[in-house]
Amino acid sequence: MRIGSLRIGSLRIGSLRIQLLAWVVLPLAGLAAINLWTSHGNARATADLVTDRMLMASARAIAEQVAVKDGVLDATIPPAAIEMFDTGDRDSVYYHVETAGGRLLTGYPDLPKATQRGSIETGFRDHRLRLATLSHAVIGAGSDSPITVTVGVTLGGHDAMVRRLWLSAFGQQLALVAIAGVFVLLGLRRGLAPLIRLRDAVRSPGRSDLDPIEVAGAQSEIRPLIEALNAYMARVRAQMAAQRRFIANAAHQLRTPLALLSTQASYALRESVADRRREALVALQASSGKLARLAEQLLTLSRAEPGSRRPRADRIDLTEAARQVLEAHAPKAIERNIDLGLEETGPVPVTGDGTMLREMIVNLVDNALRYTPAGGSVTVKLAATGSEALLTVTDAGPGIPVEEREHVFERFYRIAGSAEEGSGLGLAIVHEVVENASGSVTLGDAAAGGLKVEVRLPLAGN
């Protein structure tokens, strides 16, 4: 009998924590990356707005200083119009002032003008400029009015502002992700605490039994794991109990036959008369046969116990199985002049462990033949009634008293005063097999006064 192994002590709690942390923090980091990308655009838009307003303010300051003096249109560049771009980034400022007729009043003649509403970025003398153009009316300028003022500045300060704004947003996002990671770790530590306690309970040095484990404060998601673990340990306990029972039963039942074999062998060795030696050897052979039958029944009983075998769902025909069993037992029936018969009306399909169901029929027929006197009869009947398969075995033996019938399914139970030798395991095996197949077995009186055993099993579906 093989007991399954239990490997719970090596739960990968650390790996689970890392995985959960990754599933929370990585999506959060992805969202932060998207936010940083949008933050870069926002930072650039902010820098554009600030630079454009500075350009328009500079152009307006220059335009307001243009006036007619002594009949001549004069353009003076105020220092403030240039100094407002002094942000420490060593930007160069370019300007251009011309009349409505296109006459240059001051500035750089080849400086481009913004031909559209607002500002533009363009190249000028190996620099990238952002420039803006302002139209301004001058009183008394006549046809030279309105004048056009264009101011451009290199992008050093502009790009520095974009970087500062973006780095500030980056620092904030990084801090948020880090803080979120810390809180997630704290939450995981608290949330996984029941798993840690479960691991410690399983691995506890003082734990040497398979009693159910209870973890206080376990969440609903962990509760099924604990229940499954307890159910598994219950199956292991059942297997171990079955193993202990099998060892105890085998030791108890084999002790007497083995002692008898040893005695008979010693007697045969000491006997010098050929006939007596042959008689002792025949008895030894009979005892060894009974011992082999006992060992076979013990093994069958151990396999029939719940949890000792992997559940099977074979589809077998009880009629065919009974026919094969009766053919195997026919020589024994003929030897004792017992009428061994099978009454059936066709296939009777059931679902279950095919080997154990055949063993059930073997034990029923073997018991019936053993207790039926010479010249008697044993009949096996099979029929399908409704949703059940009905297997009936009747014999012409002494039967079983009503008050004994609830005990004969117990292991090694034998009716007091029974003349027939047996192990008391046949009906115990039948009971275990029928119970495992979700059926029922009942004992009654046969018409001829013997025993009638009825086994009912669910019919197999189509």
GROMACS .gro file of C-alpha atoms in nm:
model
  462
    1MET     CA    1   0.000   0.000   0.000
    2ARG     CA    2   0.154   0.326  -0.108
    3ILE     CA    3   0.109   0.647   0.088
    4GLY     CA    4   0.128   0.968  -0.114
    5SER     CA    5   0.397   1.220  -0.026
    6LEU     CA    6   0.318   1.557   0.130
    7ARG     CA    7   0.528   1.853   0.019
    8ILE     CA    8   0.389   2.167   0.174
    9GLY     CA    9   0.684   2.291   0.377
   10SER     CA   10   0.857   2.453   0.078
   11LEU     CA   11   0.590   2.712  -0.005
   12ARG     CA   12   0.747   2.987  -0.214
   13ILE     CA   13   0.612   3.275  -0.009
   14GLY     CA   14   0.899   3.508  -0.107
   15SER     CA   15   0.845   3.449  -0.477
   16LEU     CA   16   0.473   3.506  -0.438
   17ARG     CA   17   0.540   3.838  -0.266
   18ILE     CA   18   0.773   3.947  -0.547
   19GLN     CA   19   0.524   3.843  -0.813
   20LEU     CA   20   0.237   4.027  -0.647
   21LEU     CA   21   0.457   4.333  -0.599
   22ALA     CA   22   0.556   4.321  -0.965
   23TRP     CA   23   0.194   4.287  -1.078
   24VAL     CA   24   0.106   4.600  -0.882
   25VAL     CA   25   0.417   4.815  -0.927
   26LEU     CA   26   0.493   4.739  -1.294
   27PRO     CA   27   0.152   4.855  -1.423
   28LEU     CA   28   0.184   5.156  -1.195
   29ALA     CA   29   0.530   5.226  -1.340
   30GLY     CA   30   0.384   5.192  -1.689
   31LEU     CA   31   0.116   5.446  -1.607
   32ALA     CA   32   0.386   5.671  -1.462
   33ALA     CA   33   0.585   5.641  -1.787
   34ILE     CA   34   0.280   5.742  -1.989
   35ASN     CA   35   0.224   6.031  -1.750
   36LEU     CA   36   0.589   6.137  -1.791
   37TRP     CA   37   0.547   6.136  -2.166
   38THR     CA   38   0.242   6.359  -2.137
   39SER     CA   39   0.427   6.567  -1.875
   40HIS     CA   40   0.704   6.634  -2.127
   41GLY     CA   41   0.446   6.768  -2.369
   42ASN     CA   42   0.292   6.980  -2.097
   43ALA     CA   43   0.635   7.111  -1.996
   44ARG     CA   44   0.709   7.206  -2.357
   45ALA     CA   45   0.372   7.376  -2.394
   46THR     CA   46   0.437   7.573  -2.074
   47ALA     CA   47   0.784   7.678  -2.194
   48ASP     CA   48   0.637   7.781  -2.532
   49LEU     CA   49   0.374   7.993  -2.360
   50VAL     CA   50   0.623   8.164  -2.130
   51THR     CA   51   0.869   8.231  -2.415
   52ASP     CA   52   0.595   8.362  -2.644
   53ARG     CA   53   0.473   8.605  -2.380
   54MET     CA   54   0.828   8.723  -2.320
   55LEU     CA   55   0.871   8.773  -2.697
   56MET     CA   56   0.547   8.971  -2.725
   57ALA     CA   57   0.638   9.177  -2.419
   58SER     CA   58   0.980   9.254  -2.568
   59ALA     CA   59   0.828   9.345  -2.907
   60ARG     CA   60   0.571   9.571  -2.740
   61ALA     CA   61   0.841   9.744  -2.535
   62ILE     CA   62   1.039   9.812  -2.854
   63ALA     CA   63   0.732   9.926  -3.047
   64GLU     CA   64   0.633  10.172  -2.775
   65GLN     CA   65   0.971  10.341  -2.803
   66VAL     CA   66   0.930  10.414  -3.173
   67ALA     CA   67   0.821  10.774  -3.226
   68VAL     CA   68   0.843  11.067  -3.473
   69LYS     CA   69   1.114  11.310  -3.367
   70ASP     CA   70   1.176  11.627  -3.569
   71GLY     CA   71   0.970  11.479  -3.852
   72VAL     CA   72   1.179  11.162  -3.864
   73LEU     CA   73   1.062  10.819  -3.748
   74ASP     CA   74   1.307  10.706  -3.481
   75ALA     CA   75   1.342  10.354  -3.328
   76THR     CA   76   1.527  10.320  -3.000
   77ILE     CA   77   1.574   9.975  -2.843
   78PRO     CA   78   1.517   9.990  -2.466
   79PRO     CA   79   1.761   9.775  -2.263
   80ALA     CA   80   1.474   9.612  -2.073
   81ALA     CA   81   1.344   9.461  -2.397
   82ILE     CA   82   1.667   9.263  -2.429
   83GLU     CA   83   1.748   9.203  -2.064
   84MET     CA   84   1.423   9.022  -1.994
   85PHE     CA   85   1.571   8.721  -2.179
   86ASP     CA   86   1.876   8.711  -1.952
   87THR     CA   87   1.792   8.387  -1.767
   88GLY     CA   88   2.151   8.267  -1.731
   89ASP     CA   89   2.131   8.034  -2.032
   90ARG     CA   90   2.329   8.269  -2.261
   91ASP     CA   91   2.054   8.313  -2.512
   92SER     CA   92   2.100   8.550  -2.807
   93VAL     CA   93   1.826   8.800  -2.887
   94TYR     CA   94   1.758   8.924  -3.239
   95TYR     CA   95   1.515   9.195  -3.343
   96HIS     CA   96   1.392   9.368  -3.655
   97VAL     CA   97   1.186   9.690  -3.685
   98GLU     CA   98   1.052   9.812  -4.019
   99THR     CA   99   0.791  10.052  -4.152
  100ALA     CA  100   0.473   9.964  -4.329
  101GLY     CA  101   0.653  10.018  -4.657
  102GLY     CA  102   0.926   9.771  -4.563
  103ARG     CA  103   1.196  10.024  -4.474
  104LEU     CA  104   1.432   9.895  -4.202
  105LEU     CA  105   1.444  10.121  -3.899
  106THR     CA  106   1.679   9.906  -3.687
  107GLY     CA  107   1.784   9.552  -3.623
  108TYR     CA  108   1.888   9.255  -3.832
  109PRO     CA  109   1.771   9.294  -4.190
  110ASP     CA  110   1.768   8.918  -4.269
  111LEU     CA  111   1.573   8.817  -3.959
  112PRO     CA  112   1.265   8.615  -4.063
  113LYS     CA  113   0.922   8.734  -3.967
  114ALA     CA  114   0.633   8.537  -3.827
  115THR     CA  115   0.387   8.529  -4.111
  116GLN     CA  116   0.118   8.350  -3.912
  117ARG     CA  117  -0.073   8.435  -3.599
  118GLY     CA  118   0.143   8.376  -3.291
  119SER     CA  119   0.506   8.264  -3.283
  120ILE     CA  120   0.716   8.028  -3.493
  121GLU     CA  121   1.041   7.835  -3.462
  122THR     CA  122   1.291   7.877  -3.743
  123GLY     CA  123   1.660   7.867  -3.819
  124PHE     CA  124   1.878   8.178  -3.824
  125ARG     CA  125   2.259   8.202  -3.847
  126ASP     CA  126   2.309   7.838  -3.733
  127HIS     CA  127   2.071   7.884  -3.441
  128ARG     CA  128   1.721   7.771  -3.372
  129LEU     CA  129   1.505   8.070  -3.288
  130ARG     CA  130   1.163   8.121  -3.150
  131LEU     CA  131   1.029   8.453  -3.274
  132ALA     CA  132   0.715   8.660  -3.270
  133THR     CA  133   0.601   8.958  -3.479
  134LEU     CA  134   0.396   9.253  -3.355
  135SER     CA  135   0.224   9.523  -3.564
  136HIS     CA  136   0.201   9.864  -3.391
  137ALA     CA  137   0.055  10.198  -3.504
  138VAL     CA  138   0.276  10.507  -3.455
  139ILE     CA  139   0.104  10.846  -3.421
  140GLY     CA  140   0.226  11.097  -3.675
  141ALA     CA  141   0.415  10.839  -3.884
  142GLY     CA  142   0.187  10.881  -4.181
  143SER     CA  143   0.235  10.615  -4.446
  144ASP     CA  144   0.512  10.449  -4.242
  145SER     CA  145   0.256  10.337  -3.988
  146PRO     CA  146   0.192  10.077  -3.870
  147ILE     CA  147   0.540   9.949  -3.797
  148THR     CA  148   0.630   9.578  -3.759
  149VAL     CA  149   0.849   9.458  -3.474
  150THR     CA  150   0.995   9.108  -3.481
  151VAL     CA  151   1.183   8.966  -3.183
  152GLY     CA  152   1.355   8.626  -3.177
  153VAL     CA  153   1.550   8.442  -2.908
  154THR     CA  154   1.757   8.125  -2.914
  155LEU     CA  155   1.611   7.820  -2.737
  156GLY     CA  156   1.861   7.772  -2.454
  157GLY     CA  157   1.635   7.909  -2.183
  158HIS     CA  158   1.331   7.753  -2.344
  159ASP     CA  159   1.486   7.403  -2.344
  160ALA     CA  160   1.622   7.450  -1.991
  161MET     CA  161   1.270   7.534  -1.872
  162VAL     CA  162   1.134   7.219  -2.041
  163ARG     CA  163   1.398   7.008  -1.868
  164ARG     CA  164   1.335   7.161  -1.527
  165LEU     CA  165   0.959   7.115  -1.553
  166TRP     CA  166   0.993   6.758  -1.682
  167LEU     CA  167   1.252   6.658  -1.422
  168SER     CA  168   1.030   6.796  -1.150
  169ALA     CA  169   0.740   6.585  -1.280
  170PHE     CA  170   0.974   6.284  -1.309
  171GLY     CA  171   1.084   6.319  -0.949
  172GLN     CA  172   0.725   6.341  -0.833
  173GLN     CA  173   0.623   6.032  -1.034
  174LEU     CA  174   0.924   5.837  -0.910
  175ALA     CA  175   0.845   5.929  -0.551
  176LEU     CA  176   0.481   5.824  -0.598
  177VAL     CA  177   0.584   5.485  -0.743
  178ALA     CA  178   0.834   5.431  -0.460
  179ILE     CA  179   0.578   5.525  -0.195
  180ALA     CA  180   0.320   5.303  -0.362
  181GLY     CA  181   0.574   5.015  -0.364
  182VAL     CA  182   0.638   5.060   0.008
  183PHE     CA  183   0.266   5.057   0.086
  184VAL     CA  184   0.215   4.754  -0.140
  185LEU     CA  185   0.495   4.569   0.041
  186LEU     CA  186   0.338   4.652   0.375
  187GLY     CA  187   0.001   4.538   0.246
  188LEU     CA  188   0.146   4.215   0.105
  189ARG     CA  189   0.325   4.146   0.430
  190ARG     CA  190   0.000   4.178   0.617
  191GLY     CA  191  -0.207   4.002   0.352
  192LEU     CA  192   0.031   3.706   0.320
  193ALA     CA  193   0.065   3.663   0.695
  194PRO     CA  194  -0.190   3.375   0.700
  195LEU     CA  195   0.016   3.192   0.437
  196ILE     CA  196   0.327   3.242   0.647
  197ARG     CA  197   0.141   3.104   0.948
  198LEU     CA  198   0.021   2.809   0.739
  199ARG     CA  199   0.378   2.736   0.632
  200ASP     CA  200   0.501   2.760   0.990
  201ALA     CA  201   0.221   2.534   1.110
  202VAL     CA  202   0.309   2.267   0.854
  203ARG     CA  203   0.683   2.292   0.916
  204SER     CA  204   0.656   2.313   1.295
  205PRO     CA  205   0.910   2.075   1.458
  206GLY     CA  206   0.655   1.988   1.724
  207ARG     CA  207   0.400   1.873   1.466
  208SER     CA  208   0.419   1.496   1.420
  209ASP     CA  209   0.060   1.408   1.343
  210LEU     CA  210  -0.179   1.481   1.057
  211ASP     CA  211  -0.445   1.665   1.254
  212PRO     CA  212  -0.634   1.939   1.067
  213ILE     CA  213  -0.464   2.277   1.048
  214GLU     CA  214  -0.647   2.596   1.143
  215VAL     CA  215  -0.504   2.937   1.054
  216ALA     CA  216  -0.664   3.229   1.234
  217GLY     CA  217  -0.753   3.527   1.016
  218ALA     CA  218  -0.719   3.338   0.687
  219GLN     CA  219  -0.882   3.521   0.396
  220SER     CA  220  -1.153   3.363   0.184
  221GLU     CA  221  -0.902   3.309  -0.098
  222ILE     CA  222  -0.669   3.108   0.130
  223ARG     CA  223  -0.944   2.913   0.306
  224PRO     CA  224  -0.990   2.667   0.012
  225LEU     CA  225  -0.616   2.590   0.024
  226ILE     CA  226  -0.637   2.510   0.397
  227GLU     CA  227  -0.948   2.298   0.342
  228ALA     CA  228  -0.782   2.111   0.054
  229LEU     CA  229  -0.471   2.055   0.267
  230ASN     CA  230  -0.680   1.921   0.554
  231ALA     CA  231  -0.877   1.696   0.317
  232TYR     CA  232  -0.552   1.564   0.174
  233MET     CA  233  -0.417   1.492   0.523
  234ALA     CA  234  -0.745   1.317   0.607
  235ARG     CA  235  -0.694   1.089   0.305
  236VAL     CA  236  -0.336   1.024   0.415
  237ARG     CA  237  -0.460   0.942   0.767
  238ALA     CA  238  -0.712   0.701   0.619
  239GLN     CA  239  -0.444   0.535   0.407
  240MET     CA  240  -0.210   0.506   0.704
  241ALA     CA  241  -0.489   0.365   0.919
  242ALA     CA  242  -0.573   0.114   0.646
  243GLN     CA  243  -0.207   0.019   0.626
  244ARG     CA  244  -0.187  -0.031   1.003
  245ARG     CA  245  -0.507  -0.239   1.001
  246PHE     CA  246  -0.376  -0.448   0.715
  247ILE     CA  247  -0.046  -0.516   0.895
  248ALA     CA  248  -0.225  -0.598   1.221
  249ASN     CA  249  -0.480  -0.823   1.049
  250ALA     CA  250  -0.216  -0.997   0.842
  251ALA     CA  251   0.004  -1.059   1.149
  252HIS     CA  252  -0.293  -1.188   1.347
  253GLN     CA  253  -0.433  -1.412   1.077
  254LEU     CA  254  -0.105  -1.548   0.944
  255ARG     CA  255   0.039  -1.639   1.282
  256THR     CA  256  -0.173  -1.954   1.334
  257PRO     CA  257  -0.150  -2.095   0.976
  258LEU     CA  258   0.226  -2.040   0.972
  259ALA     CA  259   0.262  -2.216   1.305
  260LEU     CA  260   0.048  -2.502   1.171
  261LEU     CA  261   0.262  -2.525   0.859
  262SER     CA  262   0.577  -2.540   1.069
  263THR     CA  263   0.426  -2.815   1.288
  264GLN     CA  264   0.312  -3.022   0.991
  265ALA     CA  265   0.649  -2.984   0.820
  266SER     CA  266   0.830  -3.093   1.136
  267TYR     CA  267   0.596  -3.393   1.168
  268ALA     CA  268   0.656  -3.493   0.806
  269LEU     CA  269   1.033  -3.470   0.856
  270ARG     CA  270   1.021  -3.691   1.167
  271GLU     CA  271   0.784  -3.948   1.021
  272SER     CA  272   0.961  -4.254   0.875
  273VAL     CA  273   0.650  -4.442   0.763
  274ALA     CA  274   0.575  -4.356   0.400
  275ASP     CA  275   0.195  -4.348   0.436
  276ARG     CA  276   0.204  -4.125   0.741
  277ARG     CA  277   0.461  -3.898   0.578
  278ARG     CA  278   0.238  -3.873   0.271
  279GLU     CA  279  -0.060  -3.795   0.494
  280ALA     CA  280   0.141  -3.520   0.665
  281LEU     CA  281   0.251  -3.377   0.328
  282VAL     CA  282  -0.110  -3.377   0.202
  283ALA     CA  283  -0.215  -3.188   0.515
  284LEU     CA  284   0.078  -2.954   0.462
  285GLN     CA  285  -0.033  -2.891   0.104
  286ALA     CA  286  -0.391  -2.823   0.216
  287SER     CA  287  -0.271  -2.582   0.484
  288SER     CA  288  -0.049  -2.397   0.236
  289GLY     CA  289  -0.348  -2.362   0.002
  290LYS     CA  290  -0.559  -2.215   0.282
  291LEU     CA  291  -0.272  -1.983   0.372
  292ALA     CA  292  -0.242  -1.868   0.010
  293ARG     CA  293  -0.620  -1.805   0.001
  294LEU     CA  294  -0.596  -1.608   0.327
  295ALA     CA  295  -0.310  -1.397   0.191
  296GLU     CA  296  -0.507  -1.333  -0.127
  297GLN     CA  297  -0.813  -1.224   0.072
  298LEU     CA  298  -0.603  -0.997   0.293
  299LEU     CA  299  -0.457  -0.825  -0.014
  300THR     CA  300  -0.802  -0.797  -0.171
  301LEU     CA  301  -0.941  -0.642   0.149
  302SER     CA  302  -0.656  -0.390   0.161
  303ARG     CA  303  -0.725  -0.289  -0.200
  304ALA     CA  304  -1.099  -0.262  -0.129
  305GLU     CA  305  -1.054  -0.011   0.153
  306PRO     CA  306  -1.139   0.353   0.068
  307GLY     CA  307  -0.833   0.557  -0.026
  308SER     CA  308  -0.607   0.257  -0.089
  309ARG     CA  309  -0.649   0.269  -0.469
  310ARG     CA  310  -0.695   0.541  -0.726
  311PRO     CA  311  -1.069   0.565  -0.803
  312ARG     CA  312  -1.160   0.390  -1.127
  313ALA     CA  313  -1.467   0.412  -1.345
  314ASP     CA  314  -1.453   0.100  -1.560
  315ARG     CA  315  -1.763   0.001  -1.750
  316ILE     CA  316  -1.808  -0.372  -1.701
  317ASP     CA  317  -2.082  -0.624  -1.768
  318LEU     CA  318  -2.169  -0.804  -1.443
  319THR     CA  319  -2.323  -1.089  -1.643
  320GLU     CA  320  -2.000  -1.158  -1.829
  321ALA     CA  321  -1.795  -1.118  -1.509
  322ALA     CA  322  -2.020  -1.367  -1.326
  323ARG     CA  323  -1.995  -1.615  -1.615
  324GLN     CA  324  -1.613  -1.603  -1.597
  325VAL     CA  325  -1.615  -1.653  -1.218
  326LEU     CA  326  -1.850  -1.950  -1.243
  327GLU     CA  327  -1.636  -2.110  -1.513
  328ALA     CA  328  -1.331  -2.077  -1.285
  329HIS     CA  329  -1.519  -2.236  -0.992
  330ALA     CA  330  -1.685  -2.512  -1.196
  331PRO     CA  331  -1.417  -2.776  -1.119
  332LYS     CA  332  -1.465  -2.722  -0.744
  333ALA     CA  333  -1.844  -2.750  -0.783
  334ILE     CA  334  -1.814  -3.068  -0.992
  335GLU     CA  335  -1.575  -3.222  -0.739
  336ARG     CA  336  -1.834  -3.174  -0.464
  337ASN     CA  337  -2.135  -3.255  -0.689
  338ILE     CA  338  -2.282  -2.906  -0.644
  339ASP     CA  339  -2.515  -2.767  -0.908
  340LEU     CA  340  -2.359  -2.429  -0.993
  341GLY     CA  341  -2.585  -2.224  -1.222
  342LEU     CA  342  -2.623  -1.878  -1.374
  343GLU     CA  343  -2.959  -1.719  -1.451
  344GLU     CA  344  -2.944  -1.403  -1.660
  345THR     CA  345  -3.147  -1.213  -1.917
  346GLY     CA  346  -2.869  -1.018  -2.086
  347PRO     CA  347  -2.592  -0.768  -2.016
  348VAL     CA  348  -2.602  -0.578  -1.687
  349PRO     CA  349  -2.356  -0.286  -1.722
  350VAL     CA  350  -2.220  -0.105  -1.416
  351THR     CA  351  -1.944   0.151  -1.359
  352GLY     CA  352  -1.669   0.102  -1.103
  353ASP     CA  353  -1.344  -0.076  -1.029
  354GLY     CA  354  -1.367  -0.379  -1.255
  355THR     CA  355  -1.107  -0.585  -1.065
  356MET     CA  356  -1.274  -0.531  -0.728
  357LEU     CA  357  -1.623  -0.600  -0.862
  358ARG     CA  358  -1.500  -0.936  -0.997
  359GLU     CA  359  -1.341  -1.008  -0.658
  360MET     CA  360  -1.680  -0.938  -0.500
  361ILE     CA  361  -1.843  -1.206  -0.716
  362VAL     CA  362  -1.553  -1.445  -0.648
  363ASN     CA  363  -1.600  -1.413  -0.272
  364LEU     CA  364  -1.979  -1.454  -0.294
  365VAL     CA  365  -1.950  -1.770  -0.506
  366ASP     CA  366  -1.661  -1.907  -0.298
  367ASN     CA  367  -1.856  -1.858   0.026
  368ALA     CA  368  -2.165  -2.020  -0.123
  369LEU     CA  369  -1.971  -2.324  -0.245
  370ARG     CA  370  -1.786  -2.359   0.086
  371TYR     CA  371  -2.103  -2.372   0.298
  372THR     CA  372  -2.320  -2.571   0.054
  373PRO     CA  373  -2.316  -2.943   0.128
  374ALA     CA  374  -2.237  -3.199  -0.142
  375GLY     CA  375  -2.529  -3.252  -0.375
  376GLY     CA  376  -2.665  -2.902  -0.310
  377SER     CA  377  -2.696  -2.607  -0.546
  378VAL     CA  378  -2.562  -2.256  -0.584
  379THR     CA  379  -2.741  -2.012  -0.816
  380VAL     CA  380  -2.624  -1.673  -0.937
  381LYS     CA  381  -2.893  -1.445  -1.081
  382LEU     CA  382  -2.841  -1.116  -1.263
  383ALA     CA  383  -3.104  -0.865  -1.372
  384ALA     CA  384  -3.149  -0.493  -1.438
  385THR     CA  385  -3.439  -0.347  -1.241
  386GLY     CA  386  -3.511   0.018  -1.306
  387SER     CA  387  -3.187   0.209  -1.250
  388GLU     CA  388  -3.022  -0.069  -1.051
  389ALA     CA  389  -2.826  -0.383  -1.123
  390LEU     CA  390  -2.942  -0.674  -0.904
  391LEU     CA  391  -2.699  -0.957  -0.829
  392THR     CA  392  -2.838  -1.247  -0.623
  393VAL     CA  393  -2.641  -1.547  -0.496
  394THR     CA  394  -2.836  -1.827  -0.324
  395ASP     CA  395  -2.704  -2.149  -0.175
  396ALA     CA  396  -2.832  -2.456   0.004
  397GLY     CA  397  -2.615  -2.416   0.309
  398PRO     CA  398  -2.707  -2.363   0.673
  399GLY     CA  399  -2.773  -1.991   0.624
  400ILE     CA  400  -2.700  -1.719   0.877
  401PRO     CA  401  -2.920  -1.653   1.181
  402VAL     CA  402  -3.097  -1.318   1.174
  403GLU     CA  403  -2.922  -1.197   1.490
  404GLU     CA  404  -2.582  -1.267   1.333
  405ARG     CA  405  -2.639  -1.095   0.999
  406GLU     CA  406  -2.533  -0.748   1.112
  407HIS     CA  407  -2.201  -0.887   1.234
  408VAL     CA  408  -2.093  -1.112   0.948
  409PHE     CA  409  -1.975  -0.810   0.745
  410GLU     CA  410  -1.717  -0.737   1.013
  411ARG     CA  411  -1.364  -0.853   0.944
  412PHE     CA  412  -1.265  -1.194   1.078
  413TYR     CA  413  -1.607  -1.246   1.231
  414ARG     CA  414  -1.712  -1.609   1.228
  415ILE     CA  415  -2.038  -1.759   1.353
  416ALA     CA  416  -1.988  -1.960   1.667
  417GLY     CA  417  -2.014  -2.334   1.609
  418SER     CA  418  -1.954  -2.310   1.233
  419ALA     CA  419  -1.807  -2.637   1.108
  420GLU     CA  420  -1.660  -2.488   0.791
  421GLU     CA  421  -1.318  -2.331   0.825
  422GLY     CA  422  -1.276  -1.984   0.689
  423SER     CA  423  -1.104  -1.653   0.748
  424GLY     CA  424  -1.413  -1.441   0.806
  425LEU     CA  425  -1.307  -1.203   0.529
  426GLY     CA  426  -1.532  -1.298   0.237
  427LEU     CA  427  -1.840  -1.093   0.328
  428ALA     CA  428  -1.618  -0.812   0.466
  429ILE     CA  429  -1.459  -0.782   0.119
  430VAL     CA  430  -1.803  -0.787  -0.045
  431HIS     CA  431  -1.925  -0.509   0.186
  432GLU     CA  432  -1.620  -0.286   0.118
  433VAL     CA  433  -1.647  -0.329  -0.260
  434VAL     CA  434  -2.021  -0.260  -0.266
  435GLU     CA  435  -1.985   0.047  -0.045
  436ASN     CA  436  -1.713   0.188  -0.270
  437ALA     CA  437  -1.939   0.131  -0.572
  438SER     CA  438  -2.226   0.327  -0.407
  439GLY     CA  439  -2.436   0.013  -0.378
  440SER     CA  440  -2.596  -0.194  -0.101
  441VAL     CA  441  -2.582  -0.557   0.013
  442THR     CA  442  -2.847  -0.741   0.215
  443LEU     CA  443  -2.875  -1.094   0.352
  444GLY     CA  444  -3.189  -1.305   0.351
  445ASP     CA  445  -3.321  -1.661   0.348
  446ALA     CA  446  -3.314  -1.866   0.030
  447ALA     CA  447  -3.620  -2.067  -0.070
  448ALA     CA  448  -3.433  -2.392   0.002
  449GLY     CA  449  -3.336  -2.274   0.348
  450GLY     CA  450  -2.988  -2.150   0.267
  451LEU     CA  451  -2.852  -1.797   0.242
  452LYS     CA  452  -2.955  -1.540  -0.016
  453VAL     CA  453  -2.722  -1.244  -0.076
  454GLU     CA  454  -2.858  -0.948  -0.274
  455VAL     CA  455  -2.626  -0.683  -0.413
  456ARG     CA  456  -2.769  -0.369  -0.571
  457LEU     CA  457  -2.547  -0.136  -0.777
  458PRO     CA  458  -2.627   0.168  -0.991
  459LEU     CA  459  -2.660   0.083  -1.359
  460ALA     CA  460  -2.409   0.245  -1.591
  461GLY     CA  461  -2.538   0.534  -1.799
  462ASN     CA  462  -2.560   0.509  -2.176
   0.00000   0.00000   0.00000
